[in-house]
XYZ file of C-alpha atoms in Angstrom:
702
model
C 31.096 -2.063 31.732
C 32.782 0.982 30.253
C 32.751 1.467 26.487
C 34.792 3.780 24.300
C 35.482 4.195 20.615
C 38.163 2.044 19.037
C 40.805 3.145 16.560
C 39.461 0.587 14.073
C 38.647 2.477 10.878
C 36.065 1.814 8.181
C 36.945 3.259 4.786
C 33.328 3.309 3.537
C 31.125 3.068 6.608
C 27.622 1.694 6.294
C 25.050 3.938 7.905
C 23.298 2.619 10.997
C 24.534 0.255 13.709
C 26.414 -2.682 12.148
C 27.472 -5.622 14.308
C 30.818 -7.006 13.124
C 31.072 -10.020 15.403
C 33.525 -8.224 17.706
C 31.757 -4.934 18.223
C 29.442 -2.407 16.616
C 30.126 0.297 14.070
C 27.838 3.349 14.263
C 27.357 5.897 11.483
C 24.797 8.652 10.980
C 24.391 11.501 8.498
C 24.176 15.190 9.381
C 25.468 18.008 7.195
C 24.936 20.820 9.699
C 25.622 19.303 13.133
C 28.656 20.465 15.098
C 28.898 17.331 17.245
C 26.947 14.088 17.528
C 26.923 11.883 20.598
C 26.123 8.187 20.726
C 24.036 7.358 23.810
C 23.955 3.803 25.191
C 21.230 2.585 27.530
C 20.530 -0.131 30.051
C 18.572 -3.167 28.788
C 15.298 -1.704 30.049
C 16.029 1.618 28.325
C 15.613 3.646 31.507
C 19.245 4.505 32.290
C 21.689 6.244 29.969
C 24.908 4.324 30.626
C 27.279 6.106 28.245
C 27.474 9.215 26.084
C 30.227 9.044 23.477
C 30.954 11.777 20.896
C 31.315 10.178 17.450
C 35.013 10.680 16.656
C 35.058 10.659 12.865
C 33.381 12.849 10.254
C 33.755 12.286 6.542
C 31.382 13.469 3.837
C 28.869 14.568 6.495
C 28.779 11.015 7.877
C 29.662 10.822 11.560
C 30.950 7.447 12.720
C 32.752 5.419 15.341
C 33.415 1.803 16.343
C 32.775 0.399 19.833
C 34.621 -2.863 20.436
C 32.952 -5.492 22.589
C 29.424 -4.154 22.106
C 26.863 -6.881 21.430
C 23.515 -7.269 19.631
C 20.621 -6.207 21.809
C 22.310 -2.992 22.919
C 19.916 -0.034 23.130
C 21.112 3.279 21.739
C 20.199 6.718 20.376
C 21.880 9.976 19.368
C 22.107 13.559 20.537
C 23.026 16.211 17.986
C 24.700 19.517 18.845
C 24.390 22.463 16.486
C 22.596 25.768 15.974
C 19.046 26.227 17.133
C 18.100 28.809 14.537
C 14.595 28.078 13.174
C 14.672 31.154 10.946
C 17.489 29.448 8.985
C 15.913 25.988 9.203
C 18.126 24.614 12.018
C 16.513 22.935 15.038
C 19.363 21.175 16.850
C 18.686 20.501 20.516
C 21.086 18.150 22.310
C 18.560 17.687 25.110
C 16.485 15.515 22.802
C 17.335 11.857 22.296
C 17.114 10.995 18.600
C 16.234 7.707 16.967
C 18.770 6.442 14.445
C 17.097 6.705 11.003
C 18.747 3.358 10.154
C 17.692 1.529 13.349
C 16.763 -2.066 12.445
C 14.712 -2.623 15.599
C 13.082 -0.233 18.042
C 12.597 -0.843 21.757
C 10.194 0.694 24.225
C 7.007 2.673 23.792
C 7.012 6.375 23.049
C 5.254 8.253 25.849
C 3.834 11.561 24.703
C 5.277 14.355 26.826
C 6.094 17.995 26.192
C 9.775 17.113 26.686
C 9.739 15.436 23.264
C 9.502 18.849 21.593
C 12.555 20.939 20.774
C 10.713 24.103 21.765
C 8.686 24.895 24.877
C 5.020 24.303 24.229
C 3.000 27.311 25.350
C 5.946 29.714 25.240
C 5.244 33.197 23.951
C 7.454 32.729 20.909
C 6.183 29.180 20.296
C 8.525 27.065 18.134
C 11.259 29.746 18.273
C 11.825 28.931 21.949
C 14.352 26.338 23.145
C 13.371 23.526 25.512
C 16.030 22.161 27.883
C 14.228 19.086 29.228
C 15.706 15.650 28.525
C 13.431 13.609 26.282
C 15.200 10.266 26.803
C 12.809 8.947 29.512
C 9.905 9.239 27.056
C 11.689 8.216 23.876
C 12.062 4.886 22.078
C 15.559 3.524 21.421
C 17.269 1.689 18.586
C 18.424 -1.907 19.110
C 21.668 -3.280 17.678
C 20.849 -6.303 15.517
C 22.531 -9.586 14.694
C 21.678 -10.047 10.993
C 21.890 -13.853 11.076
C 18.739 -15.716 9.979
C 18.240 -19.119 8.395
C 16.198 -18.473 5.252
C 16.182 -22.206 4.488
C 16.615 -21.664 0.775
C 13.911 -19.000 0.466
C 13.968 -17.184 -2.865
C 11.977 -14.312 -4.328
C 9.073 -15.441 -6.484
C 9.132 -12.653 -9.128
C 5.765 -13.606 -10.594
C 4.902 -11.788 -13.844
C 2.478 -8.895 -13.552
C 0.110 -10.649 -15.947
C -0.340 -13.447 -13.398
C -0.615 -11.185 -10.355
C -3.727 -10.810 -8.181
C -3.115 -8.560 -5.179
C -4.823 -8.829 -1.790
C -4.492 -5.689 0.376
C -4.479 -6.605 4.058
C -3.765 -5.215 7.510
C -1.704 -7.426 9.817
C -3.898 -6.752 12.862
C -7.168 -6.358 11.000
C -6.710 -9.661 9.198
C -6.101 -11.706 12.319
C -7.607 -10.120 15.442
C -11.039 -11.738 15.089
C -10.101 -14.925 13.259
C -11.414 -17.773 15.422
C -8.706 -20.232 14.355
C -5.656 -17.987 14.767
C -4.153 -18.664 18.213
C -4.919 -15.886 20.684
C -1.255 -15.142 21.341
C -0.571 -14.652 17.627
C -3.519 -12.436 16.744
C -2.429 -9.042 15.459
C 1.116 -10.194 14.695
C 3.314 -11.183 11.775
C 3.174 -14.785 12.986
C -0.610 -14.641 13.077
C -0.643 -13.222 9.575
C 1.283 -16.221 8.267
C -0.568 -18.791 10.382
C -2.155 -21.781 8.673
C -5.752 -20.452 8.714
C -4.764 -17.228 6.932
C -2.519 -18.870 4.354
C -5.122 -21.544 3.722
C -7.776 -18.905 3.053
C -5.551 -16.919 0.681
C -4.384 -19.934 -1.293
C -7.948 -21.186 -1.713
C -9.024 -17.717 -2.820
C -6.272 -17.814 -5.418
C -4.534 -14.483 -4.819
C -0.846 -14.341 -5.666
C 0.420 -11.404 -3.586
C -0.348 -9.882 -0.205
C 0.075 -6.121 0.042
C 0.385 -5.302 3.740
C -0.457 -1.861 5.080
C 2.549 -0.067 6.641
C 4.644 -2.327 8.851
C 7.664 -0.042 9.182
C 7.848 1.496 12.654
C 5.208 4.188 13.111
C 3.718 6.239 15.931
C 0.297 6.835 17.376
C -0.368 10.547 16.868
C -0.575 12.501 20.103
C -4.041 13.868 19.349
C -5.314 10.327 18.742
C -3.859 9.027 21.996
C -5.486 11.891 23.867
C -8.848 10.873 22.348
C -8.351 7.228 23.286
C -7.686 6.184 19.672
C -4.680 4.743 17.804
C -2.987 5.112 14.464
C -4.420 1.908 13.012
C -3.351 2.146 9.377
C 0.240 3.141 10.159
C 0.878 6.079 7.832
C 3.103 7.931 10.323
C 6.494 6.312 9.820
C 9.497 7.100 11.978
C 11.749 4.067 11.442
C 12.196 3.112 7.792
C 14.271 -0.009 8.549
C 12.459 -1.420 11.586
C 9.327 -3.605 11.704
C 6.481 -2.213 13.794
C 6.799 -3.467 17.382
C 3.091 -4.063 17.977
C 3.072 -6.656 15.184
C 5.629 -8.863 16.943
C 4.546 -11.453 19.480
C 8.018 -11.355 21.022
C 11.062 -9.123 20.705
C 12.677 -10.489 17.550
C 12.400 -8.962 14.087
C 12.913 -12.458 12.699
C 9.142 -12.835 13.073
C 8.762 -10.645 9.992
C 11.233 -12.818 8.102
C 9.289 -15.897 9.167
C 6.118 -14.361 7.741
C 7.772 -13.681 4.400
C 9.293 -17.158 4.249
C 5.944 -18.834 4.956
C 4.124 -16.758 2.343
C 6.805 -17.593 -0.210
C 6.478 -21.287 0.578
C 2.766 -20.946 -0.252
C 3.566 -19.220 -3.558
C 2.416 -15.785 -2.340
C 4.510 -12.652 -2.813
C 4.766 -9.975 -0.108
C 4.381 -6.323 -1.087
C 4.932 -3.613 1.528
C 2.989 -0.363 1.667
C 5.732 2.181 2.438
C 5.604 5.836 3.483
C 8.667 7.780 2.336
C 6.847 11.024 1.578
C 6.722 12.283 5.170
C 7.519 11.277 8.755
C 5.731 11.233 12.100
C 7.478 14.443 13.249
C 4.859 16.663 11.609
C 5.272 20.387 10.994
C 7.711 22.734 12.701
C 5.422 22.517 15.716
C 5.822 18.771 15.886
C 8.158 16.797 18.167
C 11.907 16.333 17.732
C 12.357 12.580 17.544
C 14.898 11.838 14.823
C 15.299 13.626 11.480
C 14.396 17.099 12.760
C 17.026 16.932 15.461
C 19.724 15.366 13.284
C 19.461 17.868 10.432
C 16.118 19.559 9.846
C 17.429 21.567 6.896
C 18.577 18.451 5.015
C 15.879 15.893 5.819
C 12.801 18.048 5.191
C 11.548 20.366 2.497
C 11.263 23.806 4.067
C 9.444 26.874 2.827
C 11.677 28.718 0.338
C 10.283 31.998 1.667
C 10.676 31.199 5.366
C 12.748 28.111 6.352
C 11.206 28.269 9.812
C 8.211 26.458 8.309
C 7.967 23.074 6.637
C 6.778 22.794 3.027
C 3.922 20.319 2.991
C 2.642 18.440 -0.079
C 1.399 15.461 1.945
C -1.227 16.934 4.269
C 0.670 15.652 7.310
C 2.732 18.715 8.183
C 6.032 17.833 6.549
C 7.569 16.476 3.348
C 10.700 14.341 3.240
C 13.360 16.000 1.096
C 14.259 13.213 -1.349
C 15.920 15.875 -3.512
C 18.842 15.709 -1.045
C 21.326 13.026 -2.061
C 21.731 11.578 1.439
C 18.001 11.518 2.117
C 17.499 9.794 -1.219
C 20.253 7.359 -0.233
C 18.401 6.599 3.001
C 15.207 5.790 1.100
C 17.068 3.574 -1.371
C 19.048 1.880 1.407
C 15.771 1.180 3.196
C 14.184 -0.329 0.098
C 17.252 -2.484 -0.591
C 17.286 -3.631 3.028
C 13.698 -4.866 2.852
C 14.423 -6.678 -0.415
C 17.881 -8.041 0.349
C 17.652 -8.771 4.061
C 13.900 -9.189 4.613
C 13.133 -10.791 1.198
C 10.038 -8.744 0.306
C 8.900 -8.776 -3.310
C 7.802 -5.210 -3.888
C 6.469 -1.920 -2.589
C 3.408 0.281 -2.821
C 4.485 3.922 -2.363
C 2.112 6.119 -0.390
C 1.510 9.576 -1.923
C 4.141 8.780 -4.518
C 3.783 12.067 -6.399
C 5.761 13.662 -3.574
C 8.687 11.361 -4.392
C 8.687 12.835 -7.900
C 9.194 16.347 -6.565
C 12.963 16.129 -6.541
C 14.807 18.418 -8.941
C 11.921 20.879 -8.872
C 8.971 21.479 -6.598
C 6.739 20.296 -9.466
C 6.235 16.605 -10.146
C 8.917 15.307 -12.509
C 8.559 11.791 -13.939
C 12.260 11.978 -14.839
C 13.269 13.074 -11.345
C 16.128 11.712 -9.299
C 14.082 9.215 -7.304
C 12.736 7.513 -10.421
C 16.139 7.571 -12.096
C 17.722 5.970 -9.041
C 15.084 3.228 -8.901
C 15.384 2.407 -12.605
C 19.158 2.029 -12.555
C 19.280 0.069 -9.311
C 20.076 -3.616 -9.955
C 18.128 -4.707 -6.861
C 15.094 -2.439 -6.956
C 14.580 -2.324 -10.705
C 13.396 -5.936 -10.689
C 10.842 -5.902 -7.851
C 7.195 -4.909 -7.988
C 6.765 -1.133 -7.701
C 3.324 0.441 -7.256
C 2.609 4.159 -6.959
C -0.268 5.859 -5.243
C -0.152 8.497 -7.987
C -1.179 11.623 -6.136
C -0.452 13.914 -3.211
C -2.142 17.091 -1.939
C 0.273 19.578 -3.523
C -0.228 21.564 -6.723
C -0.183 19.263 -9.735
C -0.110 16.249 -7.460
C -2.752 14.155 -9.231
C -0.663 12.084 -11.648
C -2.671 8.973 -12.575
C -0.915 7.644 -15.679
C 2.053 9.956 -15.224
C 4.578 7.607 -13.644
C 7.421 6.006 -15.600
C 8.049 2.318 -16.179
C 8.497 0.055 -14.196
C 5.931 1.605 -11.836
C 2.341 0.409 -11.780
C -0.298 2.749 -10.379
C -3.406 2.619 -8.237
C -6.246 3.607 -10.556
C -8.957 5.491 -8.683
C -10.668 6.203 -12.013
C -11.305 2.471 -12.247
C -12.922 2.401 -8.796
C -15.144 5.417 -9.408
C -16.283 4.450 -12.907
C -17.086 0.829 -12.062
C -19.015 1.871 -8.962
C -20.904 4.521 -10.944
C -21.750 2.165 -13.813
C -23.263 -0.425 -11.492
C -25.047 2.282 -9.536
C -26.880 3.012 -12.776
C -25.428 6.411 -13.645
C -25.940 7.410 -17.263
C -23.295 7.851 -19.933
C -20.863 5.414 -18.277
C -20.574 2.839 -21.069
C -17.527 4.488 -22.737
C -15.735 4.767 -19.398
C -16.553 1.181 -18.505
C -14.983 0.129 -21.800
C -11.829 2.035 -20.868
C -11.625 0.345 -17.474
C -12.252 -3.137 -18.889
C -9.285 -2.790 -21.231
C -6.583 -1.455 -18.937
C -7.404 2.289 -19.006
C -5.334 2.901 -22.099
C -6.204 6.605 -22.147
C -4.123 6.959 -18.971
C -1.482 4.288 -19.451
C -0.995 3.436 -23.137
C 2.001 5.691 -23.719
C 5.758 5.792 -23.144
C 5.964 2.063 -23.913
C 3.981 1.177 -20.794
C 2.317 -2.221 -20.715
C -1.280 -3.284 -20.217
C -0.511 -4.127 -16.579
C 0.240 -0.505 -15.640
C -3.175 -0.063 -14.024
C -3.809 -1.521 -10.579
C -7.579 -1.980 -10.731
C -9.461 -1.708 -7.463
C -13.038 -1.547 -6.270
C -12.078 -0.559 -2.740
C -9.031 -0.139 -0.534
C -8.225 0.574 3.090
C -9.040 4.250 2.428
C -12.766 4.482 1.676
C -15.813 2.228 1.818
C -15.416 -1.519 1.767
C -17.233 -3.282 -1.063
C -20.093 -4.263 1.267
C -20.440 -0.692 2.542
C -20.403 0.651 -1.031
C -23.752 -1.082 -1.606
C -25.096 -0.408 1.912
C -24.448 3.290 2.558
C -25.087 6.408 0.528
C -23.265 8.578 3.062
C -20.180 8.141 5.238
C -20.609 7.497 8.968
C -17.304 8.425 10.606
C -18.606 9.711 13.939
C -16.437 7.233 15.860
C -13.346 9.098 14.614
C -14.202 12.053 16.846
C -14.206 14.665 14.068
C -17.979 15.199 13.766
C -18.035 13.175 10.524
C -16.006 15.877 8.728
C -13.166 13.524 7.800
C -13.106 11.075 4.908
C -14.332 11.397 1.328
C -17.895 12.549 0.766
C -18.130 11.501 -2.891
C -18.022 7.708 -2.721
C -20.130 6.723 -5.766
C -22.021 4.466 -3.367
C -25.692 3.544 -3.056
C -27.587 2.093 -0.100
C -30.106 0.473 -2.490
C -33.097 1.500 -0.433
C -31.941 1.433 3.186
C -29.016 3.114 4.920
C -26.956 0.441 6.638
C -27.727 -3.120 7.670
C -31.128 -4.572 6.871
C -32.788 -7.974 6.687
C -35.196 -6.934 3.938
C -34.868 -9.862 1.484
C -35.137 -7.802 -1.702
C -32.475 -5.320 -0.593
C -30.176 -8.081 0.644
C -30.487 -9.906 -2.685
C -29.921 -6.734 -4.717
C -26.818 -5.876 -2.709
C -25.438 -9.372 -3.194
C -25.979 -9.150 -6.942
C -24.252 -5.770 -7.171
C -21.275 -7.059 -5.234
C -21.113 -10.015 -7.608
C -21.269 -7.675 -10.575
C -18.492 -5.444 -9.326
C -16.217 -8.338 -8.325
C -16.857 -9.999 -11.681
C -16.012 -6.741 -13.465
C -12.766 -6.452 -11.513
C -11.608 -9.958 -12.369
C -12.717 -9.713 -16.003
C -10.789 -6.467 -16.571
C -7.379 -6.193 -18.159
C -4.760 -4.730 -15.856
C -3.813 -5.977 -12.376
C -6.709 -6.622 -9.948
C -6.439 -5.748 -6.267
C -8.951 -7.080 -3.730
C -9.360 -5.377 -0.367
C -8.926 -7.909 2.409
C -12.359 -8.814 3.732
C -14.334 -7.797 0.655
C -14.566 -11.435 -0.372
C -16.047 -12.176 3.056
C -18.720 -9.480 2.959
C -16.896 -7.438 5.614
C -18.135 -3.937 6.414
C -17.083 -1.045 8.646
C -20.534 0.293 9.629
C -20.224 2.993 6.981
C -16.896 4.343 8.236
C -14.863 5.255 5.149
C -11.825 6.561 7.027
C -11.078 3.949 9.684
C -7.454 5.079 10.068
C -7.818 5.356 13.844
C -10.138 2.407 14.485
C -7.904 -0.344 15.865
C -11.002 -2.206 17.000
C -13.945 -4.123 15.597
C -14.753 -1.288 13.185
C -11.415 -1.710 11.432
C -10.873 -5.448 11.958
C -12.247 -8.072 9.596
C -15.263 -9.847 11.065
C -14.624 -13.542 10.434
C -17.705 -14.429 12.446
C -20.127 -13.177 9.817
C -18.507 -14.596 6.687
C -20.668 -14.590 3.559
C -19.734 -18.081 2.383
C -21.615 -17.961 -0.949
C -19.744 -14.794 -1.888
C -16.412 -16.328 -0.854
C -17.113 -19.214 -3.216
C -18.121 -16.782 -5.956
C -14.833 -14.881 -5.566
C -12.811 -18.106 -5.680
C -14.552 -19.131 -8.896
C -14.043 -15.678 -10.445
C -10.312 -15.803 -9.668
C -10.158 -19.242 -11.277
C -12.029 -17.942 -14.342
C -9.528 -15.111 -14.699
C -6.588 -17.480 -14.452
C -8.120 -19.732 -17.136
C -8.249 -16.979 -19.769
C -5.040 -15.383 -21.080
C -7.120 -12.866 -23.042
C -7.847 -11.141 -19.695
C -4.139 -10.835 -18.957
C -2.271 -9.299 -21.925
C 1.206 -7.866 -21.486
C 0.729 -5.123 -24.062
C -2.107 -2.882 -25.157
C -3.564 -4.078 -28.483
C -2.213 -2.235 -31.516
C -4.111 -4.041 -34.242
C -1.097 -6.117 -35.219
C -0.401 -8.359 -32.244
C -2.085 -11.423 -30.749
C -4.768 -9.497 -28.853
C -8.037 -8.216 -30.249
C -11.022 -6.379 -28.781
C -14.475 -6.015 -30.348
C -17.425 -4.092 -28.884
C -21.102 -4.908 -29.446
C -24.520 -3.326 -29.068
C -27.514 -5.323 -27.819
C -28.543 -6.015 -31.448
C -25.267 -7.853 -32.041
C -23.844 -5.147 -34.303
C -20.591 -3.377 -33.516
C -20.696 -0.294 -31.330
C -20.964 2.918 -33.346
C -20.615 6.576 -32.450
C -24.305 6.949 -31.677
C -24.203 4.038 -29.251
C -21.029 5.252 -27.527
C -22.675 8.647 -27.002
C -26.069 7.321 -25.866
C -26.496 8.403 -22.206
C -29.332 5.929 -21.731
C -27.345 2.863 -22.789
C -26.704 0.594 -19.793
C -25.514 -2.593 -21.531
C -22.262 -3.360 -23.350
C -20.877 -6.457 -25.035
C -17.166 -7.095 -25.545
C -15.207 -9.990 -27.000
C -11.543 -10.434 -26.092
C -9.341 -12.670 -28.209
C -5.766 -13.804 -27.665
C -3.810 -16.003 -30.065
C -0.839 -17.808 -28.562
C 1.837 -19.142 -30.875
C 2.349 -22.887 -30.725
C 5.631 -24.686 -30.317
C 7.449 -26.653 -32.999
C 4.901 -28.535 -35.113
C 2.085 -27.168 -32.926
C -0.735 -24.975 -34.143
C -1.458 -21.631 -32.433
C -4.151 -21.659 -29.739
C -6.928 -19.113 -29.443
C -8.502 -17.925 -26.196
C -11.764 -16.064 -26.663
C -14.200 -14.651 -24.102
C -17.448 -12.852 -24.895
C -18.860 -10.768 -22.051
C -22.030 -8.761 -21.502
C -22.276 -6.102 -18.789
C -25.833 -4.989 -18.064
C -26.479 -2.311 -15.436
C -30.082 -1.807 -16.577
C -33.238 -3.884 -16.686
C -33.839 -7.170 -18.447
C -33.013 -6.871 -22.135
C -32.483 -8.845 -25.277
C -28.980 -9.342 -26.638
C -27.918 -10.933 -29.905
C -24.763 -12.991 -29.513
C -22.536 -11.984 -32.440
C -20.910 -14.341 -34.913
C -17.140 -13.819 -34.682
C -14.609 -15.459 -37.017
C -17.284 -17.957 -38.021
C -18.193 -18.724 -34.401
C -21.936 -18.434 -33.792
C -22.575 -20.886 -30.938
C -21.583 -19.861 -27.418
C -21.636 -21.554 -24.047
C -22.274 -19.469 -20.952
C -19.669 -19.804 -18.195
C -20.876 -16.960 -15.940
C -24.219 -15.410 -15.040
C -24.129 -13.218 -11.925
C -27.929 -13.011 -12.020
C -28.373 -16.752 -11.546
C -28.409 -18.610 -8.245
C -25.684 -20.872 -9.652
C -23.499 -18.266 -11.327
C -21.085 -20.815 -12.828
C -23.533 -23.590 -13.669
C -22.901 -25.510 -16.886
C -25.136 -24.184 -19.687
C -26.217 -25.452 -23.069
C -24.760 -23.957 -26.219
C -26.801 -21.031 -27.565
C -26.712 -18.756 -30.573
C -28.549 -15.694 -31.751
C -30.797 -13.791 -29.379
C -30.767 -14.330 -25.630
C -32.383 -12.627 -22.644
C -29.946 -10.846 -20.344
C -31.169 -10.634 -16.727
C -31.324 -7.194 -15.094
C -28.169 -6.016 -13.321
C -25.919 -8.871 -14.391
C -22.649 -9.927 -15.976
C -22.605 -12.790 -18.465
C -19.553 -14.461 -19.975
C -19.413 -16.959 -22.851
C -16.793 -19.119 -24.549
C -17.097 -20.582 -28.050
C -19.085 -23.808 -27.874
C -17.451 -25.514 -30.833
C -13.745 -24.647 -30.511
C -11.465 -27.438 -29.264
C -11.223 -27.330 -25.474
C -14.269 -25.085 -25.031
C -15.982 -27.680 -22.900
C -13.157 -27.320 -20.343
C -12.977 -23.499 -20.251
């Protein structure tokens, strides 16, 4: 069948390939191209069946309408223009280019030198011009039919104060689960299968944060070493779900996952990578953005536009300072919210997105302004990874509302406190109360900090107490990759051991850290598998381990710890004082009091005592009652002891002297019912204790 462009005109064309019911409208941005051709392909992607120059250009958007074209059509672009690297231009019409707005991607990219705009090995390197056709090795976009029956699905929009995040990998979560059907393992449908949803609902988490699921590539150097890009931080298609996570060929599988999570009361947060793309530096391949308009899509060196300007450590930086590149990012975000129904985003290396008006980070930059004024995006959950590798890139606490931020200070200080490092009591106090030093400014709330003990990047919780050093040899980089300063401790033996005393000590420390996380103000995030006792054999950079190193081992589940985590989540949910909206200012409903082991309030000498390893804190929240109802008070007294056994005098607060213990991480039955006590008690070594008033109404049900 022969296709050609129709005279049908679109006044304000949407970018991408839009099926109208009678045909498809194509539109793509390029400010510096001289001609752009639409290429259509056979269903198997092997034969180029048509090459049609886009007939219309308006505002640097090239467009055309092909009547009669149907969903499922495979396509790509070729861009004609100057190949002048010294001026930042790298057009090469021999290279098939993926549509940045492609909603689905077909085929597998096959690494070949033809994918590069220059001739690899040429004397003048990336200044040379390669004439080979890349289409046989290149993936293609797929025209989509947007129809999907959402069956009444609605966004959940759960308040931040009620949010408990679970970071998970679609493949890692499901590949070894014995009750997920074999054909669904590693897929969106496996991720939302009954065994996974049942586990998450019983655990009590309220949101799943999935590692990147937008289309990404396996880096060439990994493929050549027999490895894969497991984590997915090499995006190429910002609108398309990753193919390897689909059991079939329909992107509706992602929508099904979201719908099933929503039905279970669980929000879906996507980890997204808009700071860079998979094309790498100027010596990388020409797959999409570089060939469409290198000078617009990427930040280039102001001194020599031949070279990319890299603040991400990946070779390139997306130029969100350009209005059309910023539009692409915003269009992508709105697509995932409006069409795919996701509930929020975690932005990888988000400091780069703040480098808009200037090279320096700017919390009032264009990206943040655009997000805040957007009626769709302003109301979803937004989480920043608040750093990049550029100058001034570390910005923990520097992002504007409504962003929340990953708090690596929380991770490091909590690990160090429980490892027994001295002088950590003041920092533990900061972390327990939302890290106000970083976040209590600019009218930011007490939920600004995303508290974490571990994440995909770094040691798992089990490895944190099992390894003093990283063991990344399987990555093929001679153990040079990954962080070396992990604030970890093997507790007497490097790696796995059956020594009863070490096993028991590791279990207690994991309990202590998980208890600390769920007793801290802010928003807790649990790494998927930590509640199961999952480890990665000491690998703290498993980005390329799409195998049993990176996958969760459901065969060795630590059931007692799973039950402990479930009970800790329930304890958190039962106490509003752990979940304030605002930082306390001395006038509102929230109060914090700190105590020494003798029951007296903390003083300057105690705060500055490097040998102090125990801290008491009482959190109080008064909730106003309704008409003719008295206010209610929620109070929780906690003791955190990273040292040896010690005495502790339970303080009398507001006339309350008798307390009932509801948590003791040092006991075999951590949540066993206890008798009311007052005055001096003995605190077990390396333990967390929590108490509620014994004589207040409702205390017996706390």
